[in-house]
mmCIF file with all atom_site columns, C-alpha atoms in Angstrom:
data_model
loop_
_atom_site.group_PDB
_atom_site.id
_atom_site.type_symbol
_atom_site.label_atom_id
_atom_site.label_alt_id
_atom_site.label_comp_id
_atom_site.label_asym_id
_atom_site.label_entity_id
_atom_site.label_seq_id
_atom_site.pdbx_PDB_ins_code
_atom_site.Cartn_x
_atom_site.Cartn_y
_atom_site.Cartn_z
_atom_site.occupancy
_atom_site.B_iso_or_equiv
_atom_site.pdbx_formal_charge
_atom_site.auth_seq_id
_atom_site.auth_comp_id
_atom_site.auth_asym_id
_atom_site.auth_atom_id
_atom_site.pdbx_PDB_model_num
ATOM 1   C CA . UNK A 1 1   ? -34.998 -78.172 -16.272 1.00 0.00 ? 1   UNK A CA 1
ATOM 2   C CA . UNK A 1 2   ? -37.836 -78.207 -13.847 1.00 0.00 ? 2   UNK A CA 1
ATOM 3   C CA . UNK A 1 3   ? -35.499 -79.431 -11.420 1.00 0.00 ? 3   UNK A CA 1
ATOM 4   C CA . UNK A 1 4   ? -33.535 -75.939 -12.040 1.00 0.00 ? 4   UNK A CA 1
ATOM 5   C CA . UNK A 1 5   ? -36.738 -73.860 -11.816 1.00 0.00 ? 5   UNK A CA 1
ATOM 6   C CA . UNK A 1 6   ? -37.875 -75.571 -8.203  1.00 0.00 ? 6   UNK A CA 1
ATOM 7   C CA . UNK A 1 7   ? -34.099 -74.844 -6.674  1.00 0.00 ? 7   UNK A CA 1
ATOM 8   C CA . UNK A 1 8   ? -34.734 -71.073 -7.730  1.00 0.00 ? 8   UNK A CA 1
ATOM 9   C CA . UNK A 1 9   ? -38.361 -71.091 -5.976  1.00 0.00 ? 9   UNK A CA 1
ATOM 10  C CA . UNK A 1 10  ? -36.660 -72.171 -2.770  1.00 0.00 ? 10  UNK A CA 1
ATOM 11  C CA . UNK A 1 11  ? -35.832 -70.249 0.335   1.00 0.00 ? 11  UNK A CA 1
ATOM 12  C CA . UNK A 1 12  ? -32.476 -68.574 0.100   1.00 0.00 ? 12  UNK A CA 1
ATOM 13  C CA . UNK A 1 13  ? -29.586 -71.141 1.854   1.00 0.00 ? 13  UNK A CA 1
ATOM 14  C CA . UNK A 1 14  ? -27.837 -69.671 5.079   1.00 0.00 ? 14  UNK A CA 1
ATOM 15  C CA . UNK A 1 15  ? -24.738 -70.293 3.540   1.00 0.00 ? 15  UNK A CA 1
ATOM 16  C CA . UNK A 1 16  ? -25.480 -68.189 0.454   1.00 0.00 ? 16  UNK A CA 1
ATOM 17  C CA . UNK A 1 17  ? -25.714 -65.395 2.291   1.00 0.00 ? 17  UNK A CA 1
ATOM 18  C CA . UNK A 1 18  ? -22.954 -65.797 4.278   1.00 0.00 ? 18  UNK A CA 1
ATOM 19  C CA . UNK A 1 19  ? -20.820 -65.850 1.323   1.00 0.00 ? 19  UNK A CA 1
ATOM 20  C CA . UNK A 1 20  ? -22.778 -62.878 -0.071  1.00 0.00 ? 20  UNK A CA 1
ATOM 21  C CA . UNK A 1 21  ? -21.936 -61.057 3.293   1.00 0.00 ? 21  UNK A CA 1
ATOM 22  C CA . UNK A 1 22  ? -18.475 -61.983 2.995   1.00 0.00 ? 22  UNK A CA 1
ATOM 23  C CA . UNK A 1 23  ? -17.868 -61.059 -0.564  1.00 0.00 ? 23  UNK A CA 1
ATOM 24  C CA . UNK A 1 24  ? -19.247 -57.419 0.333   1.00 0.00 ? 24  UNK A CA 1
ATOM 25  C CA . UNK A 1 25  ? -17.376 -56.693 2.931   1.00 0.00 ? 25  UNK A CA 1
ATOM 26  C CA . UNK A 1 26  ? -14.172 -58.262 1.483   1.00 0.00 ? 26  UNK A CA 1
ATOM 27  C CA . UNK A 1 27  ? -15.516 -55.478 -1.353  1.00 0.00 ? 27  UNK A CA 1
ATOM 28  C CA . UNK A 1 28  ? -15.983 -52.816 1.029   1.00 0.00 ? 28  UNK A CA 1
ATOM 29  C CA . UNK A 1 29  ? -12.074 -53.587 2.383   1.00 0.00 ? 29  UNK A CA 1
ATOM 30  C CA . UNK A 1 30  ? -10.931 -53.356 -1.302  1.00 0.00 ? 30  UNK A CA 1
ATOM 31  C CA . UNK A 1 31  ? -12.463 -50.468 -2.044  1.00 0.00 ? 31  UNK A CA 1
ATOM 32  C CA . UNK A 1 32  ? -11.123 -48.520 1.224   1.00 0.00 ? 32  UNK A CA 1
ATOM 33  C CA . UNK A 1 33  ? -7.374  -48.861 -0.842  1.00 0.00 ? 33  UNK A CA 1
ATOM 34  C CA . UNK A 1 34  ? -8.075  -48.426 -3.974  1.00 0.00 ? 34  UNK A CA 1
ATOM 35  C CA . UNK A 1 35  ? -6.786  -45.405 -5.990  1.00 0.00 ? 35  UNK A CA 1
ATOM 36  C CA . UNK A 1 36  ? -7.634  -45.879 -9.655  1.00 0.00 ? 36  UNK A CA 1
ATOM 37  C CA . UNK A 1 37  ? -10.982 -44.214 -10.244 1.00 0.00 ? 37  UNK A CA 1
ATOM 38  C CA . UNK A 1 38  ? -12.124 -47.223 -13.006 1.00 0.00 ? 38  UNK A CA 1
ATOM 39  C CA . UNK A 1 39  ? -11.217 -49.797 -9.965  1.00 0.00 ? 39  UNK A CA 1
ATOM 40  C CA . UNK A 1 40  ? -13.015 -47.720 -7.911  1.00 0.00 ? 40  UNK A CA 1
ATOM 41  C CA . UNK A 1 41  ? -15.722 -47.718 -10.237 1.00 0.00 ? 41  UNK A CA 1
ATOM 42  C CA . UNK A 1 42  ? -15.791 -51.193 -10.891 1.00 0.00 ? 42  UNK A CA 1
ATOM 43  C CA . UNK A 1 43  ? -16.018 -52.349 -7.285  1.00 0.00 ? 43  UNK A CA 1
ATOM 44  C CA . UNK A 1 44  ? -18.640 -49.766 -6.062  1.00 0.00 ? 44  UNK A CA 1
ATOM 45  C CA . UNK A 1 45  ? -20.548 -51.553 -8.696  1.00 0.00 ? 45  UNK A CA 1
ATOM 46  C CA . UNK A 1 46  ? -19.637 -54.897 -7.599  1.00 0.00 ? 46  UNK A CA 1
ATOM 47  C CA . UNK A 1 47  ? -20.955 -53.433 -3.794  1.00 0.00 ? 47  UNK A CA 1
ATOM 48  C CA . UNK A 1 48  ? -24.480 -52.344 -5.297  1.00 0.00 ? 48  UNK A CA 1
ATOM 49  C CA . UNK A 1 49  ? -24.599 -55.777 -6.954  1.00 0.00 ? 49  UNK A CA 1
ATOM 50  C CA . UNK A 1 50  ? -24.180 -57.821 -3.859  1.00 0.00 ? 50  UNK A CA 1
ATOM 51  C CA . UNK A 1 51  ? -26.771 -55.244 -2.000  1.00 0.00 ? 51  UNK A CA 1
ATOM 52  C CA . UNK A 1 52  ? -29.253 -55.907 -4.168  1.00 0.00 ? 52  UNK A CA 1
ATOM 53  C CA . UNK A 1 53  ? -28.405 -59.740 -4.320  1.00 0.00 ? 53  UNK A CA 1
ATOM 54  C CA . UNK A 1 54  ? -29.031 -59.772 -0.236  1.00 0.00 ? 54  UNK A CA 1
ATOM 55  C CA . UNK A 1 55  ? -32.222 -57.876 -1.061  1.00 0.00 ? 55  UNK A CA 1
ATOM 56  C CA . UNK A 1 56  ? -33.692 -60.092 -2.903  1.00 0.00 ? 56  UNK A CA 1
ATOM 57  C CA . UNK A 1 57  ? -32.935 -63.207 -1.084  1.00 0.00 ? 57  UNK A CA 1
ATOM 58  C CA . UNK A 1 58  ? -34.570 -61.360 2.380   1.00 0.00 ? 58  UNK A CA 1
ATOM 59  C CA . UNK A 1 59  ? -37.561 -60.645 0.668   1.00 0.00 ? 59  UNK A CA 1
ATOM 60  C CA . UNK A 1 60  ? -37.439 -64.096 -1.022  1.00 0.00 ? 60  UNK A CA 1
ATOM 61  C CA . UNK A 1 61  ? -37.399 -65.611 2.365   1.00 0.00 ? 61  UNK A CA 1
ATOM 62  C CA . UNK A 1 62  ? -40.602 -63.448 3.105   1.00 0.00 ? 62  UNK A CA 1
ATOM 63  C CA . UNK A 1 63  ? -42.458 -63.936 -0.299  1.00 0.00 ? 63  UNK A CA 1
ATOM 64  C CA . UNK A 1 64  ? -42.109 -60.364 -0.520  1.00 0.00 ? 64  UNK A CA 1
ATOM 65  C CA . UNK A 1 65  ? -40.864 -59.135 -3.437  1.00 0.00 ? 65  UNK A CA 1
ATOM 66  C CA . UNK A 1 66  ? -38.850 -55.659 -4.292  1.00 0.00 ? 66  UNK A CA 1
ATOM 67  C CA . UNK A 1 67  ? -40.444 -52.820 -5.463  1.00 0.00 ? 67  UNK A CA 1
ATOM 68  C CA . UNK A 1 68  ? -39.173 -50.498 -7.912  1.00 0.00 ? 68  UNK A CA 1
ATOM 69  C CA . UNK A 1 69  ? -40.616 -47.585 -6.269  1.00 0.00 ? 69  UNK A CA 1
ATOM 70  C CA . UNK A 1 70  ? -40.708 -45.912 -2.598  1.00 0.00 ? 70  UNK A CA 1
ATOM 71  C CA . UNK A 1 71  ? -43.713 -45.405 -0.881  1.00 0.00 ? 71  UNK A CA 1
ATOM 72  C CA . UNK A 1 72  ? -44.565 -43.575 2.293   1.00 0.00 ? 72  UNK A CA 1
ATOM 73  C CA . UNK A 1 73  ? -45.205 -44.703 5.709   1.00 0.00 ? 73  UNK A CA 1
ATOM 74  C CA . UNK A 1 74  ? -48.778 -44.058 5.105   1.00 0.00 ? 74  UNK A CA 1
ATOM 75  C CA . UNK A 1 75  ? -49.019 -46.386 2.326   1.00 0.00 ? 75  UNK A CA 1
ATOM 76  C CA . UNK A 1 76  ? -47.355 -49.256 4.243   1.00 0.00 ? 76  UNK A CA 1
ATOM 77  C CA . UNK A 1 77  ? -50.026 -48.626 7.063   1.00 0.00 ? 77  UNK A CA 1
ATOM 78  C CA . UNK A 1 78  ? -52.701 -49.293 5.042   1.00 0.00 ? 78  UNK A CA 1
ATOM 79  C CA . UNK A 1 79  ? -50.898 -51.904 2.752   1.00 0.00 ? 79  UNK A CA 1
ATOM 80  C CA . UNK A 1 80  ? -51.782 -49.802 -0.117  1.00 0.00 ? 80  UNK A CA 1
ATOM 81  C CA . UNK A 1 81  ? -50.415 -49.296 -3.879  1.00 0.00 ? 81  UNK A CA 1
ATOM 82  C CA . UNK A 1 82  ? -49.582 -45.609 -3.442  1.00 0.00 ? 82  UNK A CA 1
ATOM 83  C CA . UNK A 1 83  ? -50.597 -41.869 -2.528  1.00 0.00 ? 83  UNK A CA 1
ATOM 84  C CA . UNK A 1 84  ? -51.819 -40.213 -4.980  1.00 0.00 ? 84  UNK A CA 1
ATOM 85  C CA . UNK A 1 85  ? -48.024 -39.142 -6.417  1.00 0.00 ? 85  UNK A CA 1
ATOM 86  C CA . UNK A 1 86  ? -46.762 -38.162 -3.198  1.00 0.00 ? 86  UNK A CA 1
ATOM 87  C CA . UNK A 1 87  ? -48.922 -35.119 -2.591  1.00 0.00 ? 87  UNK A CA 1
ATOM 88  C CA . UNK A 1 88  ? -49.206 -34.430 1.107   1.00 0.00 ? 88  UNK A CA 1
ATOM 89  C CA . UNK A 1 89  ? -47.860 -37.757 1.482   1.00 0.00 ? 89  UNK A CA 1
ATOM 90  C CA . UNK A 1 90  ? -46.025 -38.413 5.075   1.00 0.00 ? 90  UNK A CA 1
ATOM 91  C CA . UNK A 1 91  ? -42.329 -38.810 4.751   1.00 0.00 ? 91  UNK A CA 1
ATOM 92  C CA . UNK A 1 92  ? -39.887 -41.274 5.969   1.00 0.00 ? 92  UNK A CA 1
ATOM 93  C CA . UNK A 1 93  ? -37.951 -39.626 8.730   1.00 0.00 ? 93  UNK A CA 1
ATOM 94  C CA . UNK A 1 94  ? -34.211 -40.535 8.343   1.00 0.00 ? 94  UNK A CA 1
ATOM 95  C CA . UNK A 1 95  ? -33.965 -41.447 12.040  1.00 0.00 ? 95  UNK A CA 1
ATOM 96  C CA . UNK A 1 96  ? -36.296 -44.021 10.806  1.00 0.00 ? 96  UNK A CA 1
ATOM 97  C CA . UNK A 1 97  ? -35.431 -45.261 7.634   1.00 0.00 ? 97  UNK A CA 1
ATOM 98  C CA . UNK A 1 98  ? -31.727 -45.597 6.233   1.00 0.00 ? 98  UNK A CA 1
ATOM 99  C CA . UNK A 1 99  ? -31.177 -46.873 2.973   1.00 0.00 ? 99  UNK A CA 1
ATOM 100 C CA . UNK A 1 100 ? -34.709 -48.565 2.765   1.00 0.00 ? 100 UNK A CA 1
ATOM 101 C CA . UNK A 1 101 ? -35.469 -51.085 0.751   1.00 0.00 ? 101 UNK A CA 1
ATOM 102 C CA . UNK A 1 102 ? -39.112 -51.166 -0.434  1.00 0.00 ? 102 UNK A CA 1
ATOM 103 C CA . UNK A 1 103 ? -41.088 -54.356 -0.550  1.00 0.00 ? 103 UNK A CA 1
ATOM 104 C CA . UNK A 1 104 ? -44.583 -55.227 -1.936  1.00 0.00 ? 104 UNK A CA 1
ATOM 105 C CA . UNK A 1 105 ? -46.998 -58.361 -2.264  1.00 0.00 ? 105 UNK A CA 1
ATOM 106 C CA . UNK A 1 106 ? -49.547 -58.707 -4.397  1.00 0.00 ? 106 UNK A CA 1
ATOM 107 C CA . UNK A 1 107 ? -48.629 -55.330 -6.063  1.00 0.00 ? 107 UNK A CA 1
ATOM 108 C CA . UNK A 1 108 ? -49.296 -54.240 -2.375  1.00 0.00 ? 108 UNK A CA 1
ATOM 109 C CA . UNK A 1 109 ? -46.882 -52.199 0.380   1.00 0.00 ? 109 UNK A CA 1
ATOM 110 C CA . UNK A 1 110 ? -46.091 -54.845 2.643   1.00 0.00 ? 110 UNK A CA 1
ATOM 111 C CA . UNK A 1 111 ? -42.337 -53.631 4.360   1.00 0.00 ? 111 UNK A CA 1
ATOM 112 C CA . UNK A 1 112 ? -39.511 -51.794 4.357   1.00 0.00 ? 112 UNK A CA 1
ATOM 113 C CA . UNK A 1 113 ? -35.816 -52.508 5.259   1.00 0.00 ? 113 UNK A CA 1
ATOM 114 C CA . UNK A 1 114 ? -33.682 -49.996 6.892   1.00 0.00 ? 114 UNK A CA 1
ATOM 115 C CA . UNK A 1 115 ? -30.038 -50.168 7.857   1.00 0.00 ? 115 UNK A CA 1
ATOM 116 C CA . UNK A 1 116 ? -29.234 -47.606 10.637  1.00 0.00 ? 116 UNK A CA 1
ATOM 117 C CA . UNK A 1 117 ? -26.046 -46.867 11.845  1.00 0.00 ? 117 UNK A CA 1
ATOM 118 C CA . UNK A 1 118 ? -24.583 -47.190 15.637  1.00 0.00 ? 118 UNK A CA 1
ATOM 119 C CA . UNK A 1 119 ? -25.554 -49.319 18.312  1.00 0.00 ? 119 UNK A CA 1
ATOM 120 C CA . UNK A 1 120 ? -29.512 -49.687 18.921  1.00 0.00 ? 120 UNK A CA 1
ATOM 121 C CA . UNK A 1 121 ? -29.341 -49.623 22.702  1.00 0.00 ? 121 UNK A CA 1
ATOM 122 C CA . UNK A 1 122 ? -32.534 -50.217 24.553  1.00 0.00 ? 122 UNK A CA 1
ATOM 123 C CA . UNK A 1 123 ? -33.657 -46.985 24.945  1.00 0.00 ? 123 UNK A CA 1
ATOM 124 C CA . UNK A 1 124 ? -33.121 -45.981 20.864  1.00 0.00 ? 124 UNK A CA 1
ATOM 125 C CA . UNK A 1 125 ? -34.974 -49.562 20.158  1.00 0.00 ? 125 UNK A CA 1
ATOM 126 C CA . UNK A 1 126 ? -37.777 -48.202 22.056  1.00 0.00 ? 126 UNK A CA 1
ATOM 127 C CA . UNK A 1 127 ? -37.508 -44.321 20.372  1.00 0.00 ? 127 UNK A CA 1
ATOM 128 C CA . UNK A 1 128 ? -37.666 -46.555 16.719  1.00 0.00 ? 128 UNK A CA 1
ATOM 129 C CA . UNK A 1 129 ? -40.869 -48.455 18.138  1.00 0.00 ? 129 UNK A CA 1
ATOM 130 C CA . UNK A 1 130 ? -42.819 -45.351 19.491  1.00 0.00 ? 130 UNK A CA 1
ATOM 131 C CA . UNK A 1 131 ? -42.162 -43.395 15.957  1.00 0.00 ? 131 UNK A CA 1
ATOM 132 C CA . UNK A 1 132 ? -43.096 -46.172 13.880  1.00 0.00 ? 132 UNK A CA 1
ATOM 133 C CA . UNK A 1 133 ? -46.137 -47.027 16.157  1.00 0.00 ? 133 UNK A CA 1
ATOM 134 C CA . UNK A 1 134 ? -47.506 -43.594 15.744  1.00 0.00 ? 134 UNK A CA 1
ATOM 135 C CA . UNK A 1 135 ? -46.901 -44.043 11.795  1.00 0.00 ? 135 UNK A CA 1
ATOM 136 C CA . UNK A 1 136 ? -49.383 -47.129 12.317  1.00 0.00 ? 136 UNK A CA 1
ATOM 137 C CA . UNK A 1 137 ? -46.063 -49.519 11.810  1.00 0.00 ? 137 UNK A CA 1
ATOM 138 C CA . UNK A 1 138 ? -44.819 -51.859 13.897  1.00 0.00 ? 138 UNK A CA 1
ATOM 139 C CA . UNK A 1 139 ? -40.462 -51.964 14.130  1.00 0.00 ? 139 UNK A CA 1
ATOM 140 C CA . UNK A 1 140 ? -38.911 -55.527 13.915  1.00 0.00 ? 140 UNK A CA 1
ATOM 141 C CA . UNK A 1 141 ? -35.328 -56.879 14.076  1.00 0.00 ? 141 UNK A CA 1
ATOM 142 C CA . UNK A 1 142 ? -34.773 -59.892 11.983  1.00 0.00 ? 142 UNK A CA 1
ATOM 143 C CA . UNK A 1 143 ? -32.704 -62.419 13.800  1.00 0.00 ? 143 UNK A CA 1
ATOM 144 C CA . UNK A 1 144 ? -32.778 -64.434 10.667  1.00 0.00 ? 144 UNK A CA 1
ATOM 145 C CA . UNK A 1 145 ? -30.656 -62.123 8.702   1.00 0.00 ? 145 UNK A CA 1
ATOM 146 C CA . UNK A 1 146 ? -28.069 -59.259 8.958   1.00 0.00 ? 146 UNK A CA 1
ATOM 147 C CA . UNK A 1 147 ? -27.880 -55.974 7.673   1.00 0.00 ? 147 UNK A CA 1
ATOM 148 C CA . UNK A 1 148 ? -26.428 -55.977 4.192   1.00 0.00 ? 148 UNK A CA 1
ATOM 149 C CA . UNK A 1 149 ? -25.803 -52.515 3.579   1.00 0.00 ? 149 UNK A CA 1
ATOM 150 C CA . UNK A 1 150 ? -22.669 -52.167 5.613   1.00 0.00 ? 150 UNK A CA 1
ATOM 151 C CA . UNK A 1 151 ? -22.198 -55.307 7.553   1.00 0.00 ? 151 UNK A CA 1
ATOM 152 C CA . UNK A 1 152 ? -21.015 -54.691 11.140  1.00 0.00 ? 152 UNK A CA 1
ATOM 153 C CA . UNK A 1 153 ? -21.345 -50.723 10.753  1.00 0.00 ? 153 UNK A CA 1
ATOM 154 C CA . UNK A 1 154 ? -25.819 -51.111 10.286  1.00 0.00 ? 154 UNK A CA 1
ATOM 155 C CA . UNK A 1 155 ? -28.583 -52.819 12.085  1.00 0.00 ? 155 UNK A CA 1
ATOM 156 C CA . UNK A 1 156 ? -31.144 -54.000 9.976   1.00 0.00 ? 156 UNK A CA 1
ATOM 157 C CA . UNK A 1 157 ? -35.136 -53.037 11.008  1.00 0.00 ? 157 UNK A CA 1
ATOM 158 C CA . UNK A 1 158 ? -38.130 -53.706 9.433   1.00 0.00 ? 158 UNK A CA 1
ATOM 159 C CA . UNK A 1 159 ? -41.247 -51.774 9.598   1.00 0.00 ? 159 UNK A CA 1
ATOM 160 C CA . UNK A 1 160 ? -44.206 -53.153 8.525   1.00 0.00 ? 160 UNK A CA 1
ATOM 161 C CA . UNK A 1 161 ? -48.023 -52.501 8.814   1.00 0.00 ? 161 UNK A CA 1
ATOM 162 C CA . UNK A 1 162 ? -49.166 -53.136 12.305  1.00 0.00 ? 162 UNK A CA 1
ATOM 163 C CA . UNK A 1 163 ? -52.329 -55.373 12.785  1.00 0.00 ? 163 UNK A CA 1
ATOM 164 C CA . UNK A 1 164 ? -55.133 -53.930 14.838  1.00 0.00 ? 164 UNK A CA 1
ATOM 165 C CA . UNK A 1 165 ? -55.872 -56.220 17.374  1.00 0.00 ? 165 UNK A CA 1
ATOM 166 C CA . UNK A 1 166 ? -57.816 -53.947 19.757  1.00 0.00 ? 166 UNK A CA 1
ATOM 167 C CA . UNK A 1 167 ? -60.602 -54.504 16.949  1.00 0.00 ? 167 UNK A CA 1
ATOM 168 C CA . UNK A 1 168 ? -60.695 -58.084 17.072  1.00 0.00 ? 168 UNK A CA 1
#
C-alpha cells in the first residue's frame, strides 16, 4: 500500500504522457467522423478527460497544483489568492491566454498554461514576452512538455510571476 501511495507522489513518466497525447489525438481523429450525436458526446467527453489528465501531470511535474478558479494577471504578479471578486480586476487578453489552465501553490497564484494557435515565429514570441512583461509576468515555453489542448494545432506558454531582480 505505501508502495502504491509513493508511485502516485512521483513525477509524471515521459511515456505516460506520450500515450496520453496519443490517445487524444487518436480522440480528436475519431471525433472529426463521427455522426451520432451520443458518440459525439461520449468522445468530447473522453477529450476533456485526457485534457485534464495532461493538466494535472504538468503541474504535478511543477508541484503546482490546479486551481478551480481563474484569476487575473494581476493576481499571478503578485502571487496572490485573488482580487477582490474581480472588480476592476485586469483581464487576460486572448492574444495572451488560450484555454488557460490556472495553477496555484500554497493556495497561492503561481502560473498559467495557455495553448495558442499558429506558429510562434520570433517576432510573435517576442509580442507574447513584451505583453506579459508589462503585466509583471514573465512568458516561458516548456520544452519538457507539449501542448495538450490540441496537439500539433497549439503551442503551449506559461506565464508566471516575474522575479524582480533589479531589487536585489
Amino acid at each position: 500500500m505505501t508502495q502504491i501511495a509513493k508511485k502516485t507522489l512521483t513525477a509524471a513518466d515521459d511515456s505516460e504522457v506520450t500515450a496520453l497525447l496519443q490517445a487524444l489525438v487518436d480522440t480528436r481523429s475519431e471525433l472529426f467522423g463521427a455522426t451520432r450525436l451520443p458518440h459525439i458526446r461520449y468522445l468530447q467527453n473522453a477529450i476533456v478527460a485526457l485534457q485534464l489528465q495532461l493538466a494535472l501531470l504538468f503541474g504535478k511535474r511543477r508541484r503546482w497544483h490546479l486551481s478551480r478558479s481563474d484569476f487575473s494577471p494581476t493576481v499571478l504578479a503578485r502571487g496572490g489568492l485573488f482580487d477582490g471578486r474581480g472588480v476592476h480586476a485586469v483581464t487576460w487578453s486572448h492574444d495572451v491566454v488560450d484555454h488557460g489552465y490556472f495553477y496555484r501553490k500554497d493556495r497561492k497564484a503561481v502560473a498559467v498554461a495557455s495553448h495558442l494557435y499558429g506558429e510562434l515565429n520570433e517576432a510573435k514570441r517576442r509580442n507574447i514576452t513584451s505583453m506579459a512583461a508589462h503585466l509583471g509576468l514573465k512568458a516561458e515555453w516548456p520544452e519538457d512538455f507539449p501542448s495538450w489542448w490540441a496537439p500539433n494545432s497549439t503551442t503551449l506558454v506559461v506565464y508566471t510571476a516575474r522575479t524582480n531582480s533589479a531589487a536585489a
